[in-house]
Every structure is written in C-alpha cells, then in structure tokens.
C-alpha cells in the first residue's frame, strides 16, 4: 500500500484539461479526523441503536428477521382485523383491554425470549466485550444501554399494539375526537401497563441472558422458566387450601399482570386473581423489587474481573 | 522532549481544545504503579515515562504486559500509584482516555454475523464519532488495512489475517493519539505476520499515531519499534530508545598478540568490564564493554603499556535479545540474591 498515483485516460474522452487527467486515480492516503467528537453520550446512543438493530435482525441474514416479523404480525394483524370488522359491523364486541393484554402476554414473553439473549449473549460469546469496554463508555453505561434497548424494543410489542387498540376503539365511535377525549384515561392506563410489562419482562429476560453466553440456553431458560413458574403457581393454588395460597400469584407473572389489568380496567376472569385480591401497590412493589434485583444481578455480571 | 526517536512523517493533529495542553507531553506517565491479583503481583512499583513513539512492550508471558495495558486503558484499578495516558488520569478520566486511545486485544474479539464495515463503523461511533463520519472513517480505515473489497462481507467468512486487520481497523478508526496492540501477530502465518508488521509500522510513521506494541517476539519489536519497554515478573527492566541500545551497551571484541591474561587484568584494573569468552568458531575472545568512547583510547594505551600488538578490534552491538537476556537475567539474579 505504498503511495501511488497513476493516471488512466478514459477511452474516447479526448484530451484532458491541462494538469488534470480523466480517470485519474489518487492514493487517498491517511486522513486525520478533524470533526467533532461527541464522547460518551454518542457512544451510549450508538450502543442502544446498534443493539436494537441486531436484536431485530437488521443488517443480518434474512433468517434472523423471521421470528421478530412473525411475532409482530401475530400481535398487530389480529388488531387490525378486529378494527376492520368493528368498522363494518358495529354490533361486534371489541376485545377489552384486559382480555387483549392477557391474550398478547405469551407473544410478548416469546418476543423477549428472542431479543434479550441477542442483546448480550453474542458480546460475551464472541469476546467483543473487551472492545466495548475499551471505548468511551463505562461498564454501567453498557448495562444501562442494553437494558434500555431491551425495554424499548419490548415496548414495541407491549405498548404499540395496545395503543393501536385504543385508537381503533375510538376511531369506530360515532364521534372519534369526542371518544378520544372521553377515554384519555384509558390511554394512560394502557401506557402504564404496557410500560410495566416491558420493564418487567425486559429486565428479567436480560438478567437471565446475562448469566450465559449461549443464546439457545437463554431462550430455553426464559420460556421454560416462565412456564414452570406459572404451572407451579396454578398447582400450588389448587393444592394448598389455606389463606396463604393467595401468595402463589407472585410466582405466576402472567397472573400478576392480569391482576394489575384487573385493577386498571376490570373484567379479568381468573380464580387466582380473585382469591389473591392484593391492592395495586402490592403488585407494583413486587415488580419494583424484582426489577431492582435483576438490575443488581446484571450489574454484578459486568463487574470488573480483577 | 529529546528522545532520539525518529518523528513520524506526518504529525498527529493537535486539536485546539483542551487536548492542546498535552501536545508535547509524554504519551504515557506511570508513577509507583502496583497491581496484585490475590497473592500474585502483576505489576510492581512501576515508574515509566513513554514518549510519542512506536513503543515495544516486551516481556515473557505473564510478565505483566496485558495487565499494564488494561490498567492504562482504565479498565482495572491499580492497588497503588497513578497513570496518565495522553494527559488524562486513567482512574478518574478513563472515558476520556478511551475516547483518545485505540485497543487491539490479543484474543479474537469480532462478531461473526456482521460486516466489517458495519462493525468498524459502530466502533467509531462507540468512540464518540457522529454516525456519518463513523461510516466514512470505517470505509477509509478498511481501505488502509487492505480490506476495501471485503468490507461488506460478513466477518465469519474472513481468514485469520483478515480478522486481525479488522481488529486493527477498529483500533484506529477513531483516529486515536495512541493505540495499544496486544500481540497483533499472534497465531499468524509468516506472510500474514509480515503484512501485519508493515501495517503496524505505517501506523506511527505514516499515520502519526503513537503505538504501544506488546509482544514476546523480540524480532517483531526490533522491526517496528523505536523505543522499548521491557517487563519481567511485573517489574520494569528497561525503558529506552531502541536505536540507542547498541551504542549504549555495545561491546568490542579485541584480538591481540601477546600475554592475554596480563592485558585483561590491566583493562579490568582500569575499571572497565572485560571478559574472555569462546566465539561460535571456538576461538577465545576478549570482550570489552564500551560505555563511552574513551574506552577505545584506554584499549590502545593498555596495549602499548603491556607491549601487546592489537591485531583487530571489532565492534559488536548488543541485539535486543542480548539486552533482554542480560537485563532480565541480571534482575532475576539480583532478586534471587536479595
């Protein structure tokens, strides 16, 4: 790669202007960078954006995009169909928010099991972590960026379709604008529940993923773990016959969110939720504790290895 | 600073911002650095000033090279002492250090399912460059390391040599003032190694980026470095310009006609280190250390005084290997005796 400058006249181009050759090839040499350096903030933004793209399979092979596309389709297409049917047949009952959140929870769980391992496992498995920690970020920045990327991406599944549902319900009303004003409280509750689900599932999914460098193991543990906990909660609830059985609800994540949906929207049909009958703050404290513990575990996993 | 080190053909630009204050400062300053891992002492009371240069960090496996690099990057905290890199304290200003410094680790550290251009561009952004500039820099730097054609291919299809080049590209994509290269030729075939050494040489001489080149291969360091830092068991053995090693620590081999023992005793009696050793051809040689030019006069005067004829006087520079083996050996002996 020694410095070279060669000229090659383009065929039929005629004589070049004096001193300048058509098709002239220059060695670009090495140019120093003299532009702005945006520091840690830019590094953080880049890490969040890059992590989201990678988890969605963007700029990866087409096979990496299949599952996210299928899950988004599964979450959004039924909503659009429902809105369409309600528009042409107003007598058809729209799904309640509680029913919708209960129905989509499994899809959200699978979605998190797909994206959370993709966020952190390859960095550890392919030993890219030292390269990240040698850039303009701290270890805490790395953890926060990965958490943010996971939660934001999960919100596109837990929040976006729910907001579409809210809009759909208002749009088929006789007076959509008036309906929106009347039901703005519902929108706030939809956003609250969507964010809670995203924060909880995103954080727990990322915590489990941070414990292994194998994506397959993380995916399996997340899905099987959630399923086993739910089965354990339901079984315990059926078997135990005392006041204490109401506490089994804290093992079943889907039932915890069903209980929260019941507080926010009502209309939840679940024995466990009915029997548990905890106030809303109890569920919120439970979520906060689990999220904090998960964050501490993730932080511990990325502590300096002195 | 007068270092005796050749300047690069193009000096690194000195921004008008706060970095201007370190324009003439040494690139690395270490004072009393100590780092232990349990009972193992990785770095022991290190004092070191490294100028802007192509610096070889030499030492056997376990000598403390990687620990020193990780400490200088602010990735691990020393037990004691301070370190400044490109003018920033590694403990309190680690992010600033890493913004201005590049790092190429020894281990394979590349994602497989991404293209070289994507990954190197992302690493530029991770050093604070805006997205558009990062993409442009990635393309330029991949051209510089000879991967222009392959930049849109997935890294998983790359050979070992190409992967090393991607690692090098990500280390310099943000145009750092200093780049740490940890064993960059490890595991490469002779041709790939040669190409990598050429690239490393260009980083300082053409690009004007100071280099700290960690290796246990003396030949590689002799080939591309102007300055050498030798570590052994976490201790600093030597830190000096490489070009000066022969002059400072050179020897002359003297061949005489006459009483060899009397001549050697007379030289030694004047306080000059002298020894007799067998050459590779089995010939007994008188080897005299040359610590300054007056030693030549002293040899001539002693020959006259002892009435011996000087048949030949041959300069023998100490290679880096001599220095390494001699200094490390002396240090180990000293430690053992102590």
Tab-separated table of N, CA and C in Angstrom, chain B residues 26 73 79 100 116 125 135 140 147 161 165 170 175 184 198 233 235 243 269 274 282 286 301 308:
chain	number	residue	atom	x	y	z
B	26	UNK	N	4.515	13.529	27.389
B	26	UNK	CA	4.689	12.109	27.074
B	26	UNK	C	3.326	11.458	26.888
B	73	UNK	N	-5.648	1.572	30.112
B	73	UNK	CA	-6.941	1.873	29.494
B	73	UNK	C	-8.000	2.240	30.534
B	79	UNK	N	-3.647	-1.085	42.613
B	79	UNK	CA	-3.693	-1.048	44.082
B	79	UNK	C	-3.060	0.247	44.579
B	100	UNK	N	-9.659	8.684	23.270
B	100	UNK	CA	-8.488	9.111	22.502
B	100	UNK	C	-7.483	7.994	22.239
B	116	UNK	N	-17.671	-6.179	8.073
B	116	UNK	CA	-16.541	-5.425	8.618
B	116	UNK	C	-16.883	-3.933	8.668
B	125	UNK	N	-18.364	4.995	16.240
B	125	UNK	CA	-19.413	5.694	16.995
B	125	UNK	C	-19.236	5.476	18.493
B	135	UNK	N	-19.147	6.155	9.539
B	135	UNK	CA	-19.233	5.301	8.336
B	135	UNK	C	-18.109	5.636	7.357
B	140	UNK	N	-12.639	4.381	5.058
B	140	UNK	CA	-11.253	4.825	4.832
B	140	UNK	C	-10.248	3.896	5.506
B	147	UNK	N	-8.650	-3.936	3.269
B	147	UNK	CA	-9.904	-4.704	3.236
B	147	UNK	C	-11.012	-3.947	2.505
B	161	UNK	N	-5.820	-13.705	9.082
B	161	UNK	CA	-5.150	-12.455	8.748
B	161	UNK	C	-6.138	-11.319	8.541
B	165	UNK	N	-6.772	-7.793	10.676
B	165	UNK	CA	-6.848	-6.471	10.061
B	165	UNK	C	-8.101	-5.720	10.499
B	170	UNK	N	-10.568	-1.414	13.688
B	170	UNK	CA	-11.424	-0.879	14.746
B	170	UNK	C	-10.612	-0.129	15.806
B	175	UNK	N	-9.238	7.586	14.805
B	175	UNK	CA	-8.028	8.407	14.714
B	175	UNK	C	-7.483	8.728	16.119
B	184	UNK	N	-0.255	-8.441	18.227
B	184	UNK	CA	-1.026	-8.420	16.967
B	184	UNK	C	-0.608	-9.484	15.962
B	198	UNK	N	4.093	-4.641	8.683
B	198	UNK	CA	4.136	-3.475	7.792
B	198	UNK	C	3.053	-2.470	8.165
B	233	UNK	N	8.215	-10.290	35.275
B	233	UNK	CA	7.538	-10.531	36.557
B	233	UNK	C	6.953	-9.256	37.136
B	235	UNK	N	7.969	-6.281	36.865
B	235	UNK	CA	8.945	-5.220	37.155
B	235	UNK	C	9.451	-4.614	35.854
B	243	UNK	N	17.066	2.385	19.093
B	243	UNK	CA	18.222	2.693	18.273
B	243	UNK	C	19.472	2.906	19.103
B	269	UNK	N	41.737	-3.650	35.644
B	269	UNK	CA	42.280	-2.783	36.690
B	269	UNK	C	41.945	-1.326	36.480
B	274	UNK	N	35.442	-6.434	31.410
B	274	UNK	CA	36.083	-7.225	30.364
B	274	UNK	C	35.926	-8.701	30.707
B	282	UNK	N	34.827	-21.265	18.242
B	282	UNK	CA	35.670	-21.874	19.258
B	282	UNK	C	36.935	-21.091	19.560
B	286	UNK	N	38.535	-11.757	23.627
B	286	UNK	CA	38.484	-10.792	24.726
B	286	UNK	C	37.365	-9.809	24.388
B	301	UNK	N	45.995	2.450	24.787
B	301	UNK	CA	47.038	2.776	25.757
B	301	UNK	C	47.483	1.533	26.527
B	308	UNK	N	51.661	-5.415	23.920
B	308	UNK	CA	50.998	-6.426	23.089
B	308	UNK	C	50.569	-5.747	21.785
